[in-house]
PDB file of C-alpha atoms in Angstrom:
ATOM      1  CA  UNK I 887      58.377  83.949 102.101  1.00  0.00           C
ATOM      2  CA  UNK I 888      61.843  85.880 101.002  1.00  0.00           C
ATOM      3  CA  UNK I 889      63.422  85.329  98.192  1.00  0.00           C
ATOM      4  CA  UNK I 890      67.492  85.432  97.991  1.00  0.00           C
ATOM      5  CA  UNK I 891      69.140  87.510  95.809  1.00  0.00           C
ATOM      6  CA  UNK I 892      71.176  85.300  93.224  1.00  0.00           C
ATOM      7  CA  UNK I 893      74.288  85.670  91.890  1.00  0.00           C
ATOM      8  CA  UNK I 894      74.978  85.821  88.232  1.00  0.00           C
ATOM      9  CA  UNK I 895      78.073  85.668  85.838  1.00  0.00           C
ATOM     10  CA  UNK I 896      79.821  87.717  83.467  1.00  0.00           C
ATOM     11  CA  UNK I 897      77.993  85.613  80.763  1.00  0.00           C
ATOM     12  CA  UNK I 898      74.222  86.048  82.177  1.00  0.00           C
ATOM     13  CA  UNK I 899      75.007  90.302  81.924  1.00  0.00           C
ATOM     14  CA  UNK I 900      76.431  90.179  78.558  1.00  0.00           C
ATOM     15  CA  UNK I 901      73.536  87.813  77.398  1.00  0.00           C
ATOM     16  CA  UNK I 902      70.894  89.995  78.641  1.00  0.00           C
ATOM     17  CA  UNK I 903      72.844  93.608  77.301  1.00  0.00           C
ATOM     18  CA  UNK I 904      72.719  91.649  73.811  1.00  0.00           C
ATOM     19  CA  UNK I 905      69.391  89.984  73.655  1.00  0.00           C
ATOM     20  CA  UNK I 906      68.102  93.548  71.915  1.00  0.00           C
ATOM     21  CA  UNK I 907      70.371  92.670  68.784  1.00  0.00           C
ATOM     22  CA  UNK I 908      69.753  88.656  68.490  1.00  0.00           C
ATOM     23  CA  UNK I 909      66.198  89.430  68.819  1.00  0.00           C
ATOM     24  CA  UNK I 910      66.244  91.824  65.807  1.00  0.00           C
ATOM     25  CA  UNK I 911      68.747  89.912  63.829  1.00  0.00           C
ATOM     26  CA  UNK I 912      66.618  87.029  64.034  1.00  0.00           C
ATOM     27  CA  UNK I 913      63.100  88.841  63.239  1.00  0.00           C
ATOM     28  CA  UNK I 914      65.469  90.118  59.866  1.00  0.00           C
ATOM     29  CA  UNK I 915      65.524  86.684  58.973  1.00  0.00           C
ATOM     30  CA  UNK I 916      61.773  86.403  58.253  1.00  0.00           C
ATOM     31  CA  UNK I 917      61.564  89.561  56.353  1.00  0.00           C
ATOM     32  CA  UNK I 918      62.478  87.795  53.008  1.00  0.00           C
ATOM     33  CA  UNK I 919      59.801  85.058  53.615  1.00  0.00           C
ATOM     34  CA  UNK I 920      57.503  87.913  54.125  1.00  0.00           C
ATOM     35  CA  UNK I 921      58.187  89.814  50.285  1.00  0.00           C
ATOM     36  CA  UNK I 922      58.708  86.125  48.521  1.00  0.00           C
ATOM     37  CA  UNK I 923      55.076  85.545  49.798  1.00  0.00           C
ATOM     38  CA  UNK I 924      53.391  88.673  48.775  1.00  0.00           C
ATOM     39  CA  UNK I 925      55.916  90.629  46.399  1.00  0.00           C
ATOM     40  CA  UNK I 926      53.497  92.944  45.392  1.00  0.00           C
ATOM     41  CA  UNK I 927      53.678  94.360  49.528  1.00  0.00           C
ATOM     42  CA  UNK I 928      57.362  96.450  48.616  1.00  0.00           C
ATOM     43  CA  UNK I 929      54.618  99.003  46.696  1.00  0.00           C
ATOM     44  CA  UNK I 930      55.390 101.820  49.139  1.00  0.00           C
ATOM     45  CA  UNK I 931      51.600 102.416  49.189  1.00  0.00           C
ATOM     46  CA  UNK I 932      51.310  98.230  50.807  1.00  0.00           C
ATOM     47  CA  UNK I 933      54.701  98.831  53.491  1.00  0.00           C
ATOM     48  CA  UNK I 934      51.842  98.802  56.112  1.00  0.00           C
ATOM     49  CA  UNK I 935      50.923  95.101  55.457  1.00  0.00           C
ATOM     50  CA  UNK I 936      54.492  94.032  54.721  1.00  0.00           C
ATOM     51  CA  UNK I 937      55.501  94.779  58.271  1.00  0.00           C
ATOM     52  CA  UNK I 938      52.428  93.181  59.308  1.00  0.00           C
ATOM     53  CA  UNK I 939      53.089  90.374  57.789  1.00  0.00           C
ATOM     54  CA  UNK I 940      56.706  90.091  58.615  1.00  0.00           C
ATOM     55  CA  UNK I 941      55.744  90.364  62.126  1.00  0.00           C
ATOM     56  CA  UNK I 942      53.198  87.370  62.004  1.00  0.00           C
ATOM     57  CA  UNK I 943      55.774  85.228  60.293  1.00  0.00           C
ATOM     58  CA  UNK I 944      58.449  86.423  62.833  1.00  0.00           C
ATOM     59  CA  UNK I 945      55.830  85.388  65.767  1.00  0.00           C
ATOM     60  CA  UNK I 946      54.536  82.215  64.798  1.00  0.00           C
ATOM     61  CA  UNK I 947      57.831  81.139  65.125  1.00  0.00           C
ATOM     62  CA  UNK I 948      59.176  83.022  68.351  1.00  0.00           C
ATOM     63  CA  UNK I 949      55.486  83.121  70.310  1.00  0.00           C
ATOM     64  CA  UNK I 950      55.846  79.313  70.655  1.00  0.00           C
ATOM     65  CA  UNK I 951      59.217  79.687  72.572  1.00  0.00           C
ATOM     66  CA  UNK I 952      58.296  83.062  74.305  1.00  0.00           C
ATOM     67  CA  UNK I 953      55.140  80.950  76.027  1.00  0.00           C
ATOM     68  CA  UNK I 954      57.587  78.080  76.717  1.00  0.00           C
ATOM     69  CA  UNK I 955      59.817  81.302  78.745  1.00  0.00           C
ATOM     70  CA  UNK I 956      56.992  82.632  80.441  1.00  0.00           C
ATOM     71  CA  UNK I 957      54.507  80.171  81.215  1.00  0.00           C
ATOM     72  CA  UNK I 958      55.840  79.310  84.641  1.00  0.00           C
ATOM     73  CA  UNK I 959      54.745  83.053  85.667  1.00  0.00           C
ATOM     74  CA  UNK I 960      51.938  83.364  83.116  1.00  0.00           C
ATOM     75  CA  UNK I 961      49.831  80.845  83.949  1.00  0.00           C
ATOM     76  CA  UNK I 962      50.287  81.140  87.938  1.00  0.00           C
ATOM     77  CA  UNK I 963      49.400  84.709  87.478  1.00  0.00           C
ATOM     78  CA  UNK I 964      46.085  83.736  85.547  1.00  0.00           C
ATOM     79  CA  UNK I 965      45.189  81.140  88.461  1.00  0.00           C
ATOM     80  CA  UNK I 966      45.578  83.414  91.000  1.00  0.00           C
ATOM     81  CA  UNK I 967      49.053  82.481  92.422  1.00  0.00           C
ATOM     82  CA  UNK I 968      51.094  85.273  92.295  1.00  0.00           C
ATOM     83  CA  UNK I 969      51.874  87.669  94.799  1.00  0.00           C
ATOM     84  CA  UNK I 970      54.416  90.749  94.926  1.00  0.00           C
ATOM     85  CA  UNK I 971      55.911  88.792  92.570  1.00  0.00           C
ATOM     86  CA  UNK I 972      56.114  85.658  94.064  1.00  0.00           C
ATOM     87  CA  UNK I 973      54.534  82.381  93.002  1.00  0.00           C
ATOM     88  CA  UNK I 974      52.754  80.715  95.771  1.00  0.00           C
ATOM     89  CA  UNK I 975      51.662  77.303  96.154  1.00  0.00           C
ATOM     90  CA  UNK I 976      48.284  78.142  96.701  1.00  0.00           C
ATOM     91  CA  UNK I 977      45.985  81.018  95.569  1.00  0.00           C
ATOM     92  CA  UNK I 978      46.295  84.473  96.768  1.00  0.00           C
ATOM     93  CA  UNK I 979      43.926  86.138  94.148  1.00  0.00           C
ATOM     94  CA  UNK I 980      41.147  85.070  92.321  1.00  0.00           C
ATOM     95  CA  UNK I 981      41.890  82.915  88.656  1.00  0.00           C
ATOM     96  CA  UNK I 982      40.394  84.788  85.927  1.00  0.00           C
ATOM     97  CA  UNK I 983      36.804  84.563  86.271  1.00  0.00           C
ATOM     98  CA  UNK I 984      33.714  85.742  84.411  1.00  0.00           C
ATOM     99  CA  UNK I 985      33.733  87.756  80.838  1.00  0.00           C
ATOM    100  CA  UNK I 986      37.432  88.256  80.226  1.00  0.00           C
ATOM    101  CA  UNK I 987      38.835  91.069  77.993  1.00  0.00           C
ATOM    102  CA  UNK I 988      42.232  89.392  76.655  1.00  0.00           C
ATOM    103  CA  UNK I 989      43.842  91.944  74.794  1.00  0.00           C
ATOM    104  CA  UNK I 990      46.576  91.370  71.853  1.00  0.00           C
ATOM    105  CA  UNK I 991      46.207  87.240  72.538  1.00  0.00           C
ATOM    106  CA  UNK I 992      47.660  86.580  68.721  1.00  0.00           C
ATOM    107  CA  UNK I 993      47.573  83.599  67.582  1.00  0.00           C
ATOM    108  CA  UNK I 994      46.298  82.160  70.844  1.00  0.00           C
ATOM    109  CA  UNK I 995      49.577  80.781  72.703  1.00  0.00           C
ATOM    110  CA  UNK I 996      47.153  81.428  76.105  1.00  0.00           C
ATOM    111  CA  UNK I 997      44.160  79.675  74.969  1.00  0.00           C
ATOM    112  CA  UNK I 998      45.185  76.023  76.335  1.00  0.00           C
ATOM    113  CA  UNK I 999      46.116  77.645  79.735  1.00  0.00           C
ATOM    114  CA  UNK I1000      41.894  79.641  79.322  1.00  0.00           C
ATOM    115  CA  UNK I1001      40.660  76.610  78.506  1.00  0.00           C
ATOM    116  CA  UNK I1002      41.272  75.278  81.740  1.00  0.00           C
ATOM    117  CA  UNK I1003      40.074  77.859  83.985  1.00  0.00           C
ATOM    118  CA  UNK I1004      36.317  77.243  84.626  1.00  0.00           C
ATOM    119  CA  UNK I1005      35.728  80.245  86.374  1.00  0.00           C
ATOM    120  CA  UNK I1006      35.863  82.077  83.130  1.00  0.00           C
ATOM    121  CA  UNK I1007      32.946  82.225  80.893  1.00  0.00           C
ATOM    122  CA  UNK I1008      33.077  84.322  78.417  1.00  0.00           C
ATOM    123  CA  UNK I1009      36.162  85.769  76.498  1.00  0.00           C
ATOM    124  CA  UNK I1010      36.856  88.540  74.125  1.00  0.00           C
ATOM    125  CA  UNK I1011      39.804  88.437  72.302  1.00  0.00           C
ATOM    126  CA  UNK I1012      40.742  91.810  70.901  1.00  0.00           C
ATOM    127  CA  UNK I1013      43.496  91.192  68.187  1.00  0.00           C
ATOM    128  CA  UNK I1014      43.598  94.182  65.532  1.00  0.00           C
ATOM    129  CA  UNK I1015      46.690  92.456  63.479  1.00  0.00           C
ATOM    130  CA  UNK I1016      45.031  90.436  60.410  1.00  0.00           C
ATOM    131  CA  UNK I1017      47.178  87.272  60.260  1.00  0.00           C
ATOM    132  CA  UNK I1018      47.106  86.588  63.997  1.00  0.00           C
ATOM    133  CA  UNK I1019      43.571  87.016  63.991  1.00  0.00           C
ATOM    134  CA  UNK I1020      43.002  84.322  61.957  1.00  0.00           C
ATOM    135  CA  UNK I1021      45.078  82.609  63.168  1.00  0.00           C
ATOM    136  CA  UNK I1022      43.654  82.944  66.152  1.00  0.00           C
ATOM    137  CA  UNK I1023      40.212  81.538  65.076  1.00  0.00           C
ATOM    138  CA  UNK I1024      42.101  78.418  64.227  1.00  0.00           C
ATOM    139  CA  UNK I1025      43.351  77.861  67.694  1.00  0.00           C
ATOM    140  CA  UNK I1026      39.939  78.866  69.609  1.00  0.00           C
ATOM    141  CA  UNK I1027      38.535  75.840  67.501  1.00  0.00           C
ATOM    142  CA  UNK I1028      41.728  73.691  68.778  1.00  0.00           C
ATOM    143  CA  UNK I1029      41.481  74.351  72.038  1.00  0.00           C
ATOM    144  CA  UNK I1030      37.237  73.749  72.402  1.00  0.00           C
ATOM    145  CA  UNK I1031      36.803  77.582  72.884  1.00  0.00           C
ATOM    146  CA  UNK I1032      33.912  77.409  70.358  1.00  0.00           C
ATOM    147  CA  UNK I1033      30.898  79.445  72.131  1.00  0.00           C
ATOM    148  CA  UNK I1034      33.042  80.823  74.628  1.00  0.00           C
ATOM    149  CA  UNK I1035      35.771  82.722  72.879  1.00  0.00           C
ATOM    150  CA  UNK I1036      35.225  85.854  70.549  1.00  0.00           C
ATOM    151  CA  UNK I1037      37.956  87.021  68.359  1.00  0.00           C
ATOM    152  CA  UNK I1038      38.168  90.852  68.251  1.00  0.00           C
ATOM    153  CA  UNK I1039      39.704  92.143  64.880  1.00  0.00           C
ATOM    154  CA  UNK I1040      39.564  95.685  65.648  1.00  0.00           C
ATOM    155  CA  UNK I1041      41.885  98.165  68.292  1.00  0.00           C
ATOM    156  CA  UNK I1042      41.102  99.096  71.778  1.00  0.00           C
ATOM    157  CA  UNK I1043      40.173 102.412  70.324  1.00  0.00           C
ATOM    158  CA  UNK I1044      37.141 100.438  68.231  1.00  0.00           C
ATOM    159  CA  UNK I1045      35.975  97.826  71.229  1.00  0.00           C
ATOM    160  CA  UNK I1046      32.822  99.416  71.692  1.00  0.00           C
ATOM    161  CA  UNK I1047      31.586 100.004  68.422  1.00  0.00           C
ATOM    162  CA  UNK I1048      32.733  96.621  66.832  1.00  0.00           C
ATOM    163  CA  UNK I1049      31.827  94.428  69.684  1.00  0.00           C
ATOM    164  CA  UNK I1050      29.593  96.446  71.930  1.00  0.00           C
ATOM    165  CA  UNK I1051      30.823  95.618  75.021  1.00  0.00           C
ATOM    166  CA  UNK I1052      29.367  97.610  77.838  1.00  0.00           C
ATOM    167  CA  UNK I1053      31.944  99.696  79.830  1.00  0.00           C
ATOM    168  CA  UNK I1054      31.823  98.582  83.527  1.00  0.00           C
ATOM    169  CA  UNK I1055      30.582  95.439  82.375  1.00  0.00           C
ATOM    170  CA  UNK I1056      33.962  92.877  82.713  1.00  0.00           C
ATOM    171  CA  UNK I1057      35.050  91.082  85.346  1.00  0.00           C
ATOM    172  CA  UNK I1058      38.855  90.335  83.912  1.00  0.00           C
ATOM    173  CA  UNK I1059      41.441  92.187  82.091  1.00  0.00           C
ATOM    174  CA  UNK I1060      44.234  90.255  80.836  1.00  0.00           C
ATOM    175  CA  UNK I1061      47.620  91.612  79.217  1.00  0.00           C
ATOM    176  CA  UNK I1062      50.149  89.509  78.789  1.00  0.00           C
ATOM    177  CA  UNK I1063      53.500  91.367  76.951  1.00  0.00           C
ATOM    178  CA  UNK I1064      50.857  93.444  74.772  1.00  0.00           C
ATOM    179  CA  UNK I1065      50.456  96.693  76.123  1.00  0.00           C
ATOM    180  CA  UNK I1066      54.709  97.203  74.914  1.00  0.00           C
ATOM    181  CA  UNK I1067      52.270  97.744  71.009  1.00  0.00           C
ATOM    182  CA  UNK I1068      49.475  99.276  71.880  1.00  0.00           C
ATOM    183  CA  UNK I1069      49.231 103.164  69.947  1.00  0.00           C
ATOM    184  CA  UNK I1070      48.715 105.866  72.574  1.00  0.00           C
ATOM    185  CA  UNK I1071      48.922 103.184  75.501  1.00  0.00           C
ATOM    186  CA  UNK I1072      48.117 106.094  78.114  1.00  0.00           C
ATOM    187  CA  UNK I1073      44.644 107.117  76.568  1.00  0.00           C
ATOM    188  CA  UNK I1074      43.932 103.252  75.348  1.00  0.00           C
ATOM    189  CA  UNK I1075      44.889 101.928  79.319  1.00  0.00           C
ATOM    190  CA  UNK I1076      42.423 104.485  80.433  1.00  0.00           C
ATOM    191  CA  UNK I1077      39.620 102.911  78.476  1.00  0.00           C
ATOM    192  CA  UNK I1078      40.559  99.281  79.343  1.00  0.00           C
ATOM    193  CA  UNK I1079      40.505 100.430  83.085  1.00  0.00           C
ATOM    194  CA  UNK I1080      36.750 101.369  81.984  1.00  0.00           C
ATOM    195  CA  UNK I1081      35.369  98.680  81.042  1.00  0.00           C
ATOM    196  CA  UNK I1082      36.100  96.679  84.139  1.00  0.00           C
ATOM    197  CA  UNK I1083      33.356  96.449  86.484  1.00  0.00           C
ATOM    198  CA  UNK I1084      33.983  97.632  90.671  1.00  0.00           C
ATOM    199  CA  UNK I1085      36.020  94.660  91.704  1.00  0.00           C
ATOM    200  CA  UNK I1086      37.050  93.541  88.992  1.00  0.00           C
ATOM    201  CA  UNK I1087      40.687  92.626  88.366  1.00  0.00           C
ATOM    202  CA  UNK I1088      43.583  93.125  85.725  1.00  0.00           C
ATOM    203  CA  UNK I1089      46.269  90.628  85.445  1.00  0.00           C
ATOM    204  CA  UNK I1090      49.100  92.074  84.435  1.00  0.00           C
ATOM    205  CA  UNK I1091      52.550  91.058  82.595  1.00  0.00           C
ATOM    206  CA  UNK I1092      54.360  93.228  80.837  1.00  0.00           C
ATOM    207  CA  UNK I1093      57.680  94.108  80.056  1.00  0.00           C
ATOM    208  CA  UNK I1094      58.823  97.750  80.717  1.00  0.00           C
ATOM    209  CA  UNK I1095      61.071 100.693  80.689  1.00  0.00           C
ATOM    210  CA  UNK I1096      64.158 100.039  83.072  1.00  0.00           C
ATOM    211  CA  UNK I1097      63.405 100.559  86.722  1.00  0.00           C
ATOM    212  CA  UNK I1098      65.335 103.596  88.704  1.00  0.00           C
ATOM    213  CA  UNK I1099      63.650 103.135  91.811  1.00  0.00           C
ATOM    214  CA  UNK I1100      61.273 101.080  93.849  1.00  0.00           C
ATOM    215  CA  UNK I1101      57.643  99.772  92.302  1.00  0.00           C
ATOM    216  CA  UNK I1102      54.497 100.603  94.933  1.00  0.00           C
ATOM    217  CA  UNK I1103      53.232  97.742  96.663  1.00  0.00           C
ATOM    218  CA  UNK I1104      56.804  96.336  98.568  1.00  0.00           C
ATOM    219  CA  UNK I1105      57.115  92.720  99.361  1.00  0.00           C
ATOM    220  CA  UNK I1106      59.432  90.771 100.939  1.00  0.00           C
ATOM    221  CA  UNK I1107      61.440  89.728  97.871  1.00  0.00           C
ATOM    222  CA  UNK I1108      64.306  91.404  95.858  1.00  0.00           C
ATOM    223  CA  UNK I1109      63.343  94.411  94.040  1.00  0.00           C
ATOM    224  CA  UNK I1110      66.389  96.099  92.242  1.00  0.00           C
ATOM    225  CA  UNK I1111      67.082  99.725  91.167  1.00  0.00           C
ATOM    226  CA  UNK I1112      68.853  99.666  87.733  1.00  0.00           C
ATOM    227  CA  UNK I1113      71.701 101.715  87.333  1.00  0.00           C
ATOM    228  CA  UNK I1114      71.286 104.779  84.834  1.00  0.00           C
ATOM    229  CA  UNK I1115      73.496 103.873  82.095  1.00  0.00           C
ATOM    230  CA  UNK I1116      71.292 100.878  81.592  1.00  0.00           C
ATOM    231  CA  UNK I1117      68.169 102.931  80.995  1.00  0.00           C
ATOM    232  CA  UNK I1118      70.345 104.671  78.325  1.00  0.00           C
ATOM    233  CA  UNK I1119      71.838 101.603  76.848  1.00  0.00           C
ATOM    234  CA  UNK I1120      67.801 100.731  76.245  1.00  0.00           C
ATOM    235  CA  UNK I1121      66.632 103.505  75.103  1.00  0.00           C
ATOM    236  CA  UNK I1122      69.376 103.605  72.420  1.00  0.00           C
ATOM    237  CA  UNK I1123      68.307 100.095  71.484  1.00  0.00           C
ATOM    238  CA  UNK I1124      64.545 101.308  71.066  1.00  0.00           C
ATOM    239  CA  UNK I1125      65.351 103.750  68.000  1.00  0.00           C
ATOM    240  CA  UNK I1126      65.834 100.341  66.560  1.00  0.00           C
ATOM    241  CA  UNK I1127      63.848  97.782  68.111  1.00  0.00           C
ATOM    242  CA  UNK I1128      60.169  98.731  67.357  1.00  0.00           C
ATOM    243  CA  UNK I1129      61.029  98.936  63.348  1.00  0.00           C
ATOM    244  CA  UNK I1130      61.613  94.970  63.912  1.00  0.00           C
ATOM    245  CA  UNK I1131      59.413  93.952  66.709  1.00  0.00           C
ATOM    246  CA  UNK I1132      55.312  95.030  65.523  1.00  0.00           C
ATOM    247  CA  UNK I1133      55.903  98.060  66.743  1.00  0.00           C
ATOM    248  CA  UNK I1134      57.089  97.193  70.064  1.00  0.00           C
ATOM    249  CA  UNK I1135      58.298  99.172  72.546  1.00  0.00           C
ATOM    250  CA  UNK I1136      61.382  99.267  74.847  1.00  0.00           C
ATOM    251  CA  UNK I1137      61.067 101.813  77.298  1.00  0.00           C
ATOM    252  CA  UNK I1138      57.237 101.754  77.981  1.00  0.00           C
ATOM    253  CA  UNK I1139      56.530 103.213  80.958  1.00  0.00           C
ATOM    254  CA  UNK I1140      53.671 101.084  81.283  1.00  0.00           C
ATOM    255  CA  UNK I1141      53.587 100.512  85.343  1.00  0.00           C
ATOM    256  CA  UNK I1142      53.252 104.215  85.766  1.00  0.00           C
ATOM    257  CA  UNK I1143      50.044 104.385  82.912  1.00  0.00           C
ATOM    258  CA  UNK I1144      48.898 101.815  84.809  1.00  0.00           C
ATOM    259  CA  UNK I1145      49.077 102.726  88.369  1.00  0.00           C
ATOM    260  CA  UNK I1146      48.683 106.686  87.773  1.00  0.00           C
ATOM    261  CA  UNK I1147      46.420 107.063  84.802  1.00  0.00           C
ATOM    262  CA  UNK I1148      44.513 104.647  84.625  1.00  0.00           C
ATOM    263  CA  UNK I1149      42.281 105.131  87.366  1.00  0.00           C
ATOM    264  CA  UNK I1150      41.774 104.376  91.236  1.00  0.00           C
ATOM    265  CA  UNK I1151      42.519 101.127  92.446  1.00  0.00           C
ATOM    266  CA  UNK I1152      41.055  99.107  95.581  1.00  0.00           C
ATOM    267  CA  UNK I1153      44.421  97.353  95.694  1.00  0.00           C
ATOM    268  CA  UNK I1154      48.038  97.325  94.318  1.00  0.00           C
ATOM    269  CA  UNK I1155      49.662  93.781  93.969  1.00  0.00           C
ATOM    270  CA  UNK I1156      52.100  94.594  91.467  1.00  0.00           C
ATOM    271  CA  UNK I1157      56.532  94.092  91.518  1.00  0.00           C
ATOM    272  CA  UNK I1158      59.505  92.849  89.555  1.00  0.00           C
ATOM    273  CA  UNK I1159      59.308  88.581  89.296  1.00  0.00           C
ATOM    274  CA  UNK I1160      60.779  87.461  91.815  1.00  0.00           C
ATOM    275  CA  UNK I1161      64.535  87.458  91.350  1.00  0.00           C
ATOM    276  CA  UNK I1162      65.101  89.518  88.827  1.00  0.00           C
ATOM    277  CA  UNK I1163      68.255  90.703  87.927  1.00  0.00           C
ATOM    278  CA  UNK I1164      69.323  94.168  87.877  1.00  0.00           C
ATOM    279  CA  UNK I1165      71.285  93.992  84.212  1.00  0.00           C
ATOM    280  CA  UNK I1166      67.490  93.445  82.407  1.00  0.00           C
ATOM    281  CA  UNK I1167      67.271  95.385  79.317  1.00  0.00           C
ATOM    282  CA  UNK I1168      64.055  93.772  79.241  1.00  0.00           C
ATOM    283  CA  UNK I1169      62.696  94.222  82.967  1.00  0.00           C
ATOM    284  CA  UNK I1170      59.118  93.278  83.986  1.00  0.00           C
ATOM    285  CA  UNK I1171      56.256  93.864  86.017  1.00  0.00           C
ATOM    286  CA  UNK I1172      53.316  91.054  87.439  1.00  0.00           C
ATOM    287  CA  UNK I1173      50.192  90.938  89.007  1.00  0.00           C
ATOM    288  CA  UNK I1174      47.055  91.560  89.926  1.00  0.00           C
ATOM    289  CA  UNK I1175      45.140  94.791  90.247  1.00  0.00           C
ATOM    290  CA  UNK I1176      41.938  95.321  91.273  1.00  0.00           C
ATOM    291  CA  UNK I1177      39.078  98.224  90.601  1.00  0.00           C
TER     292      UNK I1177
END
């Protein structure tokens, strides 16, 4: 099935090389709704809390519109449709199945797409930021995950102690644009790649640092090498961006944690979406990768 490179205006480049800056202007916005709410958070002492509360206020507001963007790769990942970046009419992968470790869901913008999915049955949601985890309890309710879904309010770094989950014992990882936050993503990756069981599968989307070369695994779609300056032009915008974002992170280098230090994988399904431009400052990767 190939997939034709697109052409693109002036006014698609210039969009993406300023997203950075509208992203972070708008996310400055809610910091005032943040201190009127809880003055007593400018206490250098409480700074900790204000910028987690900023955040929360900042992403009820965007995580509505971010699913709205991504759901038509999200949830075709999750069901098993997505291949070397390509969505396919019918499955190529498994969906989701069995206990599922879903890690940074937030306030739960993935829970109506889970809820659907009967091959999973049991689901631990490991959400360490206070507001969206309850937050997060309120939407498991909404979306009759009662029973099934178990909200996580700790780190990676605490999943066995607070919720003592077996390693080897899950049959689905699922990050979707989380492991950008994560502290010390190469050690924490490591011990998500543990607790999968042989065969068992992580479903991956993430955004990343910019690509200057090839990802493994090639397909028969469009995979572009990013020019140089625009890994430059990104990191410059990252001595900004994480002060704004939770702690986000531009330049990531997640595919390589993933596919290099994580562990050994059975098999690689992982590439750019399909189509991506080569101007991202925001580039991704999807798929599937299996234990």
């Amino acid at each position: 099935m190939p997939v034709m490179k697109q052409d693109y205006s002036l006014w698609d480049m210039l969009s993406s090389l300023l997203f950075p800056q509208k992203f972070i202007l708008l996310s400055l916005t809610f910091l005032p709704r943040a201190i009127l709410s809880q003055p007593s958070l400018l206490l250098p002492w409480n700074l900790p809390a204000l910028k987690s509360l900023w955040f929360t206020h900042f992403w009820s507001f965007v995580g509505p519109q971010v699913r709205e963007n991504s759901s038509a790769l999200v949830i075709p990942l999750l069901t098993g449709h997505i291949s070397r970046g390509i969505t396919h009419p019918s499955p190529i992968h498994p969906p989701l199945s069995g206990t599922v470790l879903e890690i940074g869901p937030g306030s739960g913008m993935w829970l109506p797409t889970l809820s659907q999915i009967p091959s999973v049955t049991k689901i631990y949601g490991v959400e360490p930021n206070e507001g969206n985890a309850a937050s997060l309890r309120q939407t498991v309710k909404s979306a009759g995950l009662e029973g099934k879904y178990n909200v996580i309010p700790v780190g990676i770094e605490d999943l066995e102690s607070a919720a003592h989950i077996e390693k080897g014992s899950v049959d689905s990882v699922m990050t979707v644009m989380c492991l950008c936050s994560i502290p010390e993503p190469q050690k924490n990756i490591r011990m998500l790649y543990e607790y999968l069981k042989p065969g068992g599968k992580w479903y991956v989307y993430e955004h990343v640092k910019t690509f200057d070369g090839e990802l493994p695994g090639k397909g028969d779609h469009w995979e572009p090498k990013q020019p140089k300056w625009l890994g430059w032009y990104q990191s410059f915008m990252n001595i900004f961006w994480p002060h704004f974002v939770g702690g986000c992170e531009m330049c990531r280098d997640t595919s390589k944690y993933l596919l290099q230090g994580a562990g050994p994988w059975q098999e690689v399904d992982l590439a750019q979406p399909a189509n991506s431009p080569w101007f991202q400052t925001m580039p991704h990767i999807i798929g599937v990768l299996t234990k």
